[in-house]
């Protein structure tokens, strides 16, 4: 009875809207559900009658494969070659990393070889010059202790950087101390060496890389008591004749290839004149303030040592003037220095340069004994210095005058501002008009005088 009433009420709707099939394009889960709900319960049961006798599926048992005990469970991800790095990558995939590693290896190799070559060159130099230095000075090196009979020469040299080495010597008559500096090529950095070499071809301000050594000797110049503390009672025993003083002057022997550069870079050499000497080879010349100074300082022993050293010598300078042009009166005070610079031979054979170094150390003895000139020579030497002192004094006076004028202007301005602030607006206007008229009269007077 219930089915009959239900068919009467909803029969028209079920016949009007057919249930879409799965093959048609209008099939959707919603339409299937609606159609399933519209069917009677008996009809729906009849649709599944065909599957009533079908058996339930049973799981297939897992069979172990011989030799496959280590295989993954059926539920794990299947084996692929992605898990083996030697199967995922080849050497061609690391080409960029290989290039980087090769460059790093080359850089470190060149750095190691260059550093070792510089160290070997410095050792060769100190081994060749250690006998000369230890025989002339009581203390050589930075240890501060007197020399021992069997001391390693390499300990006398100190590395300041990968291309700079230095040593120190003191404890000699007429010499306070001596500094020695070795400057070598940057063999550990071939790129920088190449760039510096290329720039030296195009610009004179860039020096080509070279191996060189420079000696700077500081004579006592009669100031032993101020530099070295004397023993009690020793001052009275010291006579005036034993002091290491000598007349101040500027004198040099320079390589002609370096002459222009030295004259531009050093103030002390800029006040000298240049003249060749028969005792010297053709590549060397003398820069001196007086011919009498040259006759006294240029001995036959020094000339023969220069000839034996060859054109590796850059300069030997005796000076009491600063390297940079003095700008204050304190900088004009004479300070005597002796300079020697030469380039190191590529063969590390210093037999020809050792006599020059030995004479340079002993040249202070010759100056103390012979460098005392006539008053006429000293007046000529002093005239150039006095001219420079006059220019410095004049510049200093002009600077002081400008400072005083600026101070007066500031005081005058402060007084004017105080007077204006004390007046009212009307009085300030009159004050400014009077000031303007006064300036106009001054300018008119100046124009009249110029006319």
Short mmCIF file of C-alpha atoms in Angstrom, two decimals:
data_model
loop_
_atom_site.label_atom_id
_atom_site.label_comp_id
_atom_site.label_asym_id
_atom_site.label_seq_id
_atom_site.Cartn_x
_atom_site.Cartn_y
_atom_site.Cartn_z
CA UNK A 1 0.00 0.00 0.00
CA UNK A 2 2.88 2.33 0.90
CA UNK A 3 4.65 1.57 -2.38
CA UNK A 4 1.47 2.26 -4.30
CA UNK A 5 1.00 5.71 -2.67
CA UNK A 6 4.70 6.53 -3.16
CA UNK A 7 4.47 5.64 -6.86
CA UNK A 8 1.43 7.81 -7.27
CA UNK A 9 3.04 10.83 -5.62
CA UNK A 10 6.53 10.64 -7.23
CA UNK A 11 5.89 8.68 -10.33
CA UNK A 12 5.66 11.69 -12.61
CA UNK A 13 9.04 13.01 -11.45
CA UNK A 14 10.87 9.73 -11.96
CA UNK A 15 9.51 9.38 -15.48
CA UNK A 16 10.34 13.02 -16.32
CA UNK A 17 14.02 12.87 -15.27
CA UNK A 18 15.77 9.72 -16.45
CA UNK A 19 18.82 8.50 -14.57
CA UNK A 20 21.99 9.33 -16.55
CA UNK A 21 24.24 6.46 -17.37
CA UNK A 22 27.95 6.29 -16.70
CA UNK A 23 28.74 6.44 -20.43
CA UNK A 24 26.88 9.68 -21.00
CA UNK A 25 28.58 13.03 -20.54
CA UNK A 26 25.97 14.15 -17.98
CA UNK A 27 26.99 11.59 -15.39
CA UNK A 28 27.91 12.94 -12.00
CA UNK A 29 27.95 11.57 -8.46
CA UNK A 30 25.07 13.80 -7.48
CA UNK A 31 22.82 12.59 -10.26
CA UNK A 32 23.63 8.96 -9.48
CA UNK A 33 22.83 9.47 -5.83
CA UNK A 34 19.51 11.18 -6.67
CA UNK A 35 18.57 8.38 -9.07
CA UNK A 36 19.50 5.77 -6.50
CA UNK A 37 17.33 7.45 -3.90
CA UNK A 38 14.36 7.60 -6.33
CA UNK A 39 14.41 3.83 -6.97
CA UNK A 40 12.30 1.69 -4.71
CA UNK A 41 14.04 -0.42 -2.11
CA UNK A 42 13.09 -3.69 -3.81
CA UNK A 43 14.55 -2.47 -7.11
CA UNK A 44 17.78 -1.44 -5.45
CA UNK A 45 18.19 -4.84 -3.84
CA UNK A 46 17.63 -6.54 -7.20
CA UNK A 47 20.53 -4.60 -8.72
CA UNK A 48 23.07 -6.19 -6.33
CA UNK A 49 21.63 -9.70 -6.57
CA UNK A 50 24.26 -10.71 -9.13
CA UNK A 51 27.12 -10.03 -6.67
CA UNK A 52 25.64 -11.88 -3.72
CA UNK A 53 27.43 -15.13 -4.48
CA UNK A 54 30.86 -13.56 -5.34
CA UNK A 55 33.66 -14.64 -2.91
CA UNK A 56 35.61 -12.02 -0.93
CA UNK A 57 39.14 -11.33 -2.29
CA UNK A 58 41.90 -12.96 -0.23
CA UNK A 59 45.38 -11.35 0.18
CA UNK A 60 48.17 -12.96 -1.82
CA UNK A 61 50.92 -14.28 0.49
CA UNK A 62 54.38 -12.64 0.13
CA UNK A 63 56.96 -15.00 -1.34
CA UNK A 64 60.64 -14.51 -0.47
CA UNK A 65 63.06 -14.50 -3.37
CA UNK A 66 66.26 -16.55 -2.94
CA UNK A 67 69.18 -14.22 -2.17
CA UNK A 68 66.83 -11.29 -1.69
CA UNK A 69 66.75 -11.14 2.11
CA UNK A 70 67.91 -7.54 2.02
CA UNK A 71 65.21 -6.38 -0.37
CA UNK A 72 62.86 -3.70 0.85
CA UNK A 73 59.39 -4.55 2.02
CA UNK A 74 56.62 -4.37 -0.56
CA UNK A 75 55.32 -1.18 1.04
CA UNK A 76 58.75 0.69 0.74
CA UNK A 77 59.90 2.80 -2.21
CA UNK A 78 61.36 0.61 -4.97
CA UNK A 79 65.13 0.54 -5.47
CA UNK A 80 66.62 3.05 -7.95
CA UNK A 81 70.18 4.15 -8.77
CA UNK A 82 69.43 7.57 -7.26
CA UNK A 83 70.69 6.24 -3.91
CA UNK A 84 74.27 5.64 -5.19
CA UNK A 85 76.29 8.86 -5.61
CA UNK A 86 78.70 7.23 -8.07
CA UNK A 87 75.75 6.40 -10.30
CA UNK A 88 74.09 9.82 -9.94
CA UNK A 89 77.20 11.96 -10.80
CA UNK A 90 80.24 11.79 -13.04
CA UNK A 91 83.50 13.74 -13.07
CA UNK A 92 82.16 16.04 -15.77
CA UNK A 93 79.58 17.34 -13.29
CA UNK A 94 82.43 18.71 -11.08
CA UNK A 95 84.26 20.54 -13.84
CA UNK A 96 83.84 24.00 -12.25
CA UNK A 97 84.97 22.77 -8.84
CA UNK A 98 87.98 21.11 -10.45
CA UNK A 99 89.02 24.36 -12.15
CA UNK A 100 88.71 26.26 -8.85
CA UNK A 101 90.76 23.66 -6.99
CA UNK A 102 93.41 23.72 -9.72
CA UNK A 103 93.68 27.53 -9.47
CA UNK A 104 93.98 27.34 -5.68
CA UNK A 105 96.72 24.72 -5.96
CA UNK A 106 98.63 26.88 -8.47
CA UNK A 107 98.32 29.98 -6.26
CA UNK A 108 99.55 28.18 -3.16
CA UNK A 109 102.37 26.52 -5.09
CA UNK A 110 103.59 29.85 -6.51
CA UNK A 111 103.25 31.46 -3.09
CA UNK A 112 105.32 28.73 -1.45
CA UNK A 113 108.00 28.74 -4.16
CA UNK A 114 108.25 32.56 -4.23
CA UNK A 115 108.50 32.82 -0.45
CA UNK A 116 111.18 30.14 -0.40
CA UNK A 117 113.19 31.91 -3.13
CA UNK A 118 113.06 35.24 -1.26
CA UNK A 119 114.14 33.57 1.96
CA UNK A 120 117.03 31.84 0.17
CA UNK A 121 118.16 35.14 -1.38
CA UNK A 122 118.09 36.91 1.99
CA UNK A 123 120.09 34.07 3.57
CA UNK A 124 122.69 34.26 0.82
CA UNK A 125 123.07 38.00 1.37
CA UNK A 126 123.52 37.81 5.15
CA UNK A 127 125.98 34.92 4.83
CA UNK A 128 128.12 37.00 2.45
CA UNK A 129 127.99 40.19 4.57
CA UNK A 130 128.02 38.75 8.09
CA UNK A 131 131.87 38.65 8.27
CA UNK A 132 132.09 42.36 7.37
CA UNK A 133 129.37 43.42 9.80
CA UNK A 134 130.56 41.31 12.72
CA UNK A 135 134.15 42.50 12.28
CA UNK A 136 133.16 46.18 12.31
CA UNK A 137 130.39 46.23 14.93
CA UNK A 138 130.13 44.79 18.40
CA UNK A 139 126.42 44.00 18.10
CA UNK A 140 124.71 42.84 14.90
CA UNK A 141 121.09 41.84 14.79
CA UNK A 142 118.16 42.53 17.09
CA UNK A 143 119.26 40.33 19.98
CA UNK A 144 121.11 43.17 21.72
CA UNK A 145 123.94 40.91 22.84
CA UNK A 146 127.58 40.97 21.65
CA UNK A 147 128.57 38.63 18.86
CA UNK A 148 129.62 35.08 19.63
CA UNK A 149 132.38 33.21 17.87
CA UNK A 150 130.14 30.61 16.21
CA UNK A 151 126.85 32.39 15.70
CA UNK A 152 124.49 31.42 12.90
CA UNK A 153 124.45 34.29 10.35
CA UNK A 154 120.79 33.66 9.55
CA UNK A 155 119.85 34.77 13.07
CA UNK A 156 121.26 38.24 12.34
CA UNK A 157 118.47 38.91 9.83
CA UNK A 158 114.81 39.49 10.68
CA UNK A 159 111.90 39.05 8.26
CA UNK A 160 109.56 42.05 8.34
CA UNK A 161 107.35 40.63 5.58
CA UNK A 162 107.53 38.11 2.76
CA UNK A 163 109.67 40.47 0.69
CA UNK A 164 111.35 42.70 3.32
CA UNK A 165 114.19 41.78 5.65
CA UNK A 166 116.12 43.96 8.08
CA UNK A 167 119.12 43.91 10.38
CA UNK A 168 120.73 46.30 12.82
CA UNK A 169 124.30 47.03 13.89
CA UNK A 170 125.82 49.15 16.64
CA UNK A 171 128.89 49.32 18.84
CA UNK A 172 131.55 51.06 16.77
CA UNK A 173 133.64 54.17 17.05
CA UNK A 174 132.25 57.24 15.21
CA UNK A 175 129.03 55.35 14.42
CA UNK A 176 125.94 55.42 16.63
CA UNK A 177 124.13 52.63 14.77
CA UNK A 178 123.29 51.39 11.28
CA UNK A 179 120.04 50.13 9.77
CA UNK A 180 119.97 47.70 6.85
CA UNK A 181 116.85 46.92 4.83
CA UNK A 182 116.50 44.32 2.07
CA UNK A 183 113.66 44.85 -0.41
CA UNK A 184 113.05 41.87 -2.68
CA UNK A 185 110.71 41.16 -5.55
CA UNK A 186 107.26 39.84 -4.73
CA UNK A 187 108.00 36.45 -6.16
CA UNK A 188 105.12 34.95 -4.19
CA UNK A 189 102.71 37.09 -6.26
CA UNK A 190 103.62 36.87 -9.99
CA UNK A 191 100.51 38.83 -10.99
CA UNK A 192 101.51 41.84 -8.91
CA UNK A 193 105.08 41.62 -10.17
CA UNK A 194 103.86 41.60 -13.76
CA UNK A 195 101.57 44.60 -13.18
CA UNK A 196 104.35 46.63 -11.53
CA UNK A 197 106.74 45.77 -14.34
CA UNK A 198 104.20 46.79 -16.99
CA UNK A 199 103.43 50.08 -15.24
CA UNK A 200 107.13 50.93 -15.00
CA UNK A 201 107.33 50.93 -18.80
CA UNK A 202 104.60 53.55 -19.18
CA UNK A 203 104.97 55.70 -16.05
CA UNK A 204 108.18 57.04 -14.56
CA UNK A 205 106.60 57.27 -11.12
CA UNK A 206 106.42 53.45 -10.93
CA UNK A 207 109.70 51.65 -10.29
CA UNK A 208 110.31 48.26 -11.80
CA UNK A 209 110.47 45.44 -9.22
CA UNK A 210 114.06 44.71 -8.21
CA UNK A 211 116.08 43.16 -5.41
CA UNK A 212 117.94 45.86 -3.51
CA UNK A 213 119.49 46.64 -0.13
CA UNK A 214 119.84 50.03 1.58
CA UNK A 215 122.21 50.96 4.39
CA UNK A 216 121.54 54.01 6.60
CA UNK A 217 124.41 54.92 8.90
CA UNK A 218 123.94 57.39 11.75
CA UNK A 219 127.24 58.96 12.89
CA UNK A 220 127.73 60.22 16.42
CA UNK A 221 128.74 63.68 15.18
CA UNK A 222 130.17 64.53 18.60
CA UNK A 223 126.99 63.59 20.49
CA UNK A 224 128.19 60.40 22.12
CA UNK A 225 127.37 61.67 25.60
CA UNK A 226 123.74 62.33 24.56
CA UNK A 227 123.22 59.02 22.80
CA UNK A 228 125.27 56.52 24.80
CA UNK A 229 125.36 56.80 28.60
CA UNK A 230 128.96 57.27 29.72
CA UNK A 231 130.66 55.67 32.68
CA UNK A 232 131.26 57.81 35.78
CA UNK A 233 134.36 59.90 35.30
CA UNK A 234 134.76 59.05 31.61
CA UNK A 235 133.62 62.49 30.42
CA UNK A 236 136.64 64.21 31.90
CA UNK A 237 139.00 61.74 30.27
CA UNK A 238 137.50 62.32 26.82
CA UNK A 239 139.27 65.07 24.88
CA UNK A 240 137.74 67.32 22.27
CA UNK A 241 139.92 65.89 19.51
CA UNK A 242 138.46 62.42 20.01
CA UNK A 243 134.90 63.50 19.22
CA UNK A 244 133.37 62.24 16.00
CA UNK A 245 132.30 65.59 14.60
CA UNK A 246 132.84 66.79 11.03
CA UNK A 247 131.56 69.62 8.88
CA UNK A 248 128.11 69.29 7.37
CA UNK A 249 127.64 69.05 3.60
CA UNK A 250 125.78 67.15 0.91
CA UNK A 251 127.77 64.90 -1.39
CA UNK A 252 126.83 61.85 -3.43
CA UNK A 253 127.89 59.41 -6.12
CA UNK A 254 124.86 58.24 -8.06
CA UNK A 255 124.09 56.04 -11.00
CA UNK A 256 123.15 58.21 -13.97
CA UNK A 257 120.04 56.11 -14.52
CA UNK A 258 118.81 57.19 -11.06
CA UNK A 259 120.10 60.78 -11.09
CA UNK A 260 116.92 62.50 -12.34
CA UNK A 261 114.65 60.53 -10.03
CA UNK A 262 116.84 61.21 -6.99
CA UNK A 263 117.00 64.92 -7.70
CA UNK A 264 113.21 65.08 -7.86
CA UNK A 265 112.55 62.90 -4.81
CA UNK A 266 115.26 64.13 -2.43
CA UNK A 267 115.57 67.73 -1.29
CA UNK A 268 119.17 67.33 -0.13
CA UNK A 269 120.33 66.34 -3.62
CA UNK A 270 118.34 69.10 -5.28
CA UNK A 271 120.70 71.75 -3.80
CA UNK A 272 123.79 70.14 -5.36
CA UNK A 273 125.32 70.43 -8.83
CA UNK A 274 126.38 67.50 -11.00
CA UNK A 275 129.84 66.94 -12.43
CA UNK A 276 131.60 63.89 -13.84
CA UNK A 277 134.88 62.73 -12.36
CA UNK A 278 137.79 60.94 -14.00
CA UNK A 279 138.10 58.51 -11.10
CA UNK A 280 134.60 57.15 -11.63
CA UNK A 281 133.26 54.91 -14.41
CA UNK A 282 131.15 56.43 -17.16
CA UNK A 283 127.82 55.28 -15.64
CA UNK A 284 128.43 57.18 -12.35
CA UNK A 285 128.58 60.89 -11.57
CA UNK A 286 129.19 63.17 -8.58
CA UNK A 287 126.58 65.44 -6.99
CA UNK A 288 128.24 67.92 -4.64
CA UNK A 289 127.97 71.40 -3.15
CA UNK A 290 131.65 72.17 -3.59
CA UNK A 291 134.59 70.84 -5.59
CA UNK A 292 136.76 70.84 -2.48
CA UNK A 293 134.31 68.46 -0.80
CA UNK A 294 134.66 66.06 -3.73
CA UNK A 295 138.46 66.15 -3.55
CA UNK A 296 138.34 65.30 0.14
CA UNK A 297 135.68 62.57 0.14
CA UNK A 298 136.32 60.80 -3.18
CA UNK A 299 139.40 58.73 -2.38
CA UNK A 300 141.13 56.21 -4.59
CA UNK A 301 139.93 53.37 -2.38
CA UNK A 302 136.31 54.46 -2.76
CA UNK A 303 136.69 54.87 -6.54
CA UNK A 304 138.17 51.38 -6.92
CA UNK A 305 135.38 49.89 -4.76
CA UNK A 306 132.74 51.56 -6.97
CA UNK A 307 134.40 50.29 -10.14
CA UNK A 308 134.50 46.77 -8.73
CA UNK A 309 130.84 46.91 -7.67
CA UNK A 310 129.76 47.88 -11.18
CA UNK A 311 126.50 49.48 -12.22
CA UNK A 312 124.60 47.60 -9.51
CA UNK A 313 125.32 50.63 -7.32
CA UNK A 314 122.43 53.10 -7.17
CA UNK A 315 123.93 55.73 -4.88
CA UNK A 316 126.15 56.52 -1.95
CA UNK A 317 125.12 59.75 -0.18
CA UNK A 318 126.57 61.82 2.65
CA UNK A 319 124.07 64.45 3.79
CA UNK A 320 123.14 66.68 6.70
CA UNK A 321 119.88 67.87 5.13
CA UNK A 322 116.44 66.21 5.23
CA UNK A 323 115.10 64.12 2.37
CA UNK A 324 111.86 66.12 2.20
CA UNK A 325 111.97 69.89 1.83
CA UNK A 326 111.76 71.49 5.28
CA UNK A 327 108.65 73.51 6.05
CA UNK A 328 109.39 74.54 9.62
CA UNK A 329 112.45 75.87 11.39
CA UNK A 330 112.83 72.65 13.38
CA UNK A 331 113.20 70.65 10.18
CA UNK A 332 116.16 72.79 9.05
CA UNK A 333 118.33 71.53 11.92
CA UNK A 334 121.20 69.54 10.32
CA UNK A 335 121.12 65.79 10.96
CA UNK A 336 123.98 63.86 9.40
CA UNK A 337 123.22 60.59 7.65
CA UNK A 338 125.09 58.27 5.27
CA UNK A 339 123.18 56.22 2.66
CA UNK A 340 124.22 53.30 0.47
CA UNK A 341 121.95 51.44 -1.91
CA UNK A 342 122.70 48.79 -4.53
CA UNK A 343 120.81 46.07 -6.38
CA UNK A 344 121.40 42.44 -5.54
CA UNK A 345 123.05 40.30 -8.25
CA UNK A 346 120.96 37.45 -9.62
CA UNK A 347 123.84 35.02 -9.09
CA UNK A 348 124.04 35.78 -5.33
CA UNK A 349 127.78 36.42 -5.74
CA UNK A 350 128.70 39.35 -3.47
CA UNK A 351 132.48 39.19 -3.82
CA UNK A 352 132.55 42.43 -5.83
CA UNK A 353 130.16 44.28 -3.48
CA UNK A 354 131.78 43.36 -0.17
CA UNK A 355 134.63 45.95 -0.52
CA UNK A 356 132.08 48.73 -1.07
CA UNK A 357 130.13 47.76 2.06
CA UNK A 358 133.34 47.56 4.07
CA UNK A 359 134.45 51.02 2.96
CA UNK A 360 130.98 52.48 3.60
CA UNK A 361 131.13 51.34 7.21
CA UNK A 362 134.60 52.88 7.62
CA UNK A 363 133.88 56.11 5.75
CA UNK A 364 132.82 57.80 8.98
CA UNK A 365 136.41 57.46 10.21
CA UNK A 366 137.66 59.25 7.11
CA UNK A 367 135.11 62.05 7.53
CA UNK A 368 136.05 62.63 11.16
CA UNK A 369 139.70 62.86 10.17
CA UNK A 370 139.48 64.87 6.92
CA UNK A 371 136.05 66.55 6.49
CA UNK A 372 137.03 69.90 8.00
CA UNK A 373 136.95 72.55 5.28
CA UNK A 374 138.07 76.12 4.89
CA UNK A 375 135.74 78.93 6.02
CA UNK A 376 135.22 80.03 2.39
CA UNK A 377 133.88 76.58 1.49
CA UNK A 378 131.61 76.49 4.53
CA UNK A 379 130.22 79.97 3.75
CA UNK A 380 129.36 78.82 0.23
CA UNK A 381 127.66 75.70 1.57
CA UNK A 382 125.82 77.67 4.23
CA UNK A 383 124.53 80.28 1.78
CA UNK A 384 122.16 77.80 0.13
CA UNK A 385 120.83 76.70 3.50
CA UNK A 386 120.40 80.29 4.67
CA UNK A 387 118.37 81.11 1.58
CA UNK A 388 116.00 78.27 2.32
CA UNK A 389 115.81 79.29 5.98
CA UNK A 390 114.87 82.83 4.91
CA UNK A 391 112.05 81.50 2.75
CA UNK A 392 110.75 79.33 5.60
CA UNK A 393 110.99 82.23 8.05
CA UNK A 394 109.19 84.56 5.63
CA UNK A 395 106.41 82.02 5.08
CA UNK A 396 106.09 81.54 8.83
CA UNK A 397 105.86 85.30 9.40
CA UNK A 398 103.23 85.68 6.69
CA UNK A 399 101.22 82.88 8.26
CA UNK A 400 101.45 84.52 11.67
CA UNK A 401 100.43 87.89 10.18
CA UNK A 402 97.38 86.28 8.60
CA UNK A 403 96.46 84.72 11.93
CA UNK A 404 96.80 88.09 13.71
CA UNK A 405 94.70 89.81 11.05
CA UNK A 406 92.04 87.14 11.34
CA UNK A 407 92.01 87.60 15.13
CA UNK A 408 91.58 91.38 14.72
CA UNK A 409 88.75 90.85 12.24
CA UNK A 410 86.98 88.52 14.65
CA UNK A 411 87.35 91.04 17.51
CA UNK A 412 86.08 93.88 15.33
CA UNK A 413 83.08 91.85 14.19
CA UNK A 414 82.25 90.88 17.79
CA UNK A 415 82.38 94.58 18.84
CA UNK A 416 80.14 95.61 15.92
CA UNK A 417 77.58 92.89 16.71
CA UNK A 418 77.51 93.96 20.35
CA UNK A 419 76.89 97.61 19.40
CA UNK A 420 74.08 96.66 17.01
CA UNK A 421 72.37 94.45 19.58
CA UNK A 422 72.33 97.37 22.06
CA UNK A 423 70.41 99.64 19.64
CA UNK A 424 66.75 99.66 18.69
CA UNK A 425 65.51 99.04 15.15
CA UNK A 426 65.62 102.70 14.06
CA UNK A 427 69.10 103.26 15.46
CA UNK A 428 70.32 100.01 13.85
CA UNK A 429 69.10 101.21 10.47
CA UNK A 430 71.01 104.50 10.84
CA UNK A 431 74.12 102.60 12.00
CA UNK A 432 74.04 100.32 8.94
CA UNK A 433 73.52 103.29 6.57
CA UNK A 434 76.54 105.10 8.05
CA UNK A 435 78.58 101.95 7.71
CA UNK A 436 77.57 101.56 4.09
CA UNK A 437 78.42 105.19 3.30
CA UNK A 438 81.81 104.76 4.97
CA UNK A 439 82.60 101.73 2.80
CA UNK A 440 81.55 103.60 -0.33
CA UNK A 441 83.90 106.49 0.52
CA UNK A 442 86.78 104.04 1.04
CA UNK A 443 86.18 102.36 -2.29
CA UNK A 444 85.97 105.75 -4.04
CA UNK A 445 89.30 106.83 -2.52
CA UNK A 446 90.93 103.61 -3.70
CA UNK A 447 89.67 104.15 -7.25
CA UNK A 448 90.95 107.76 -7.20
CA UNK A 449 94.41 106.68 -6.04
CA UNK A 450 94.62 103.99 -8.73
CA UNK A 451 93.61 106.48 -11.43
#
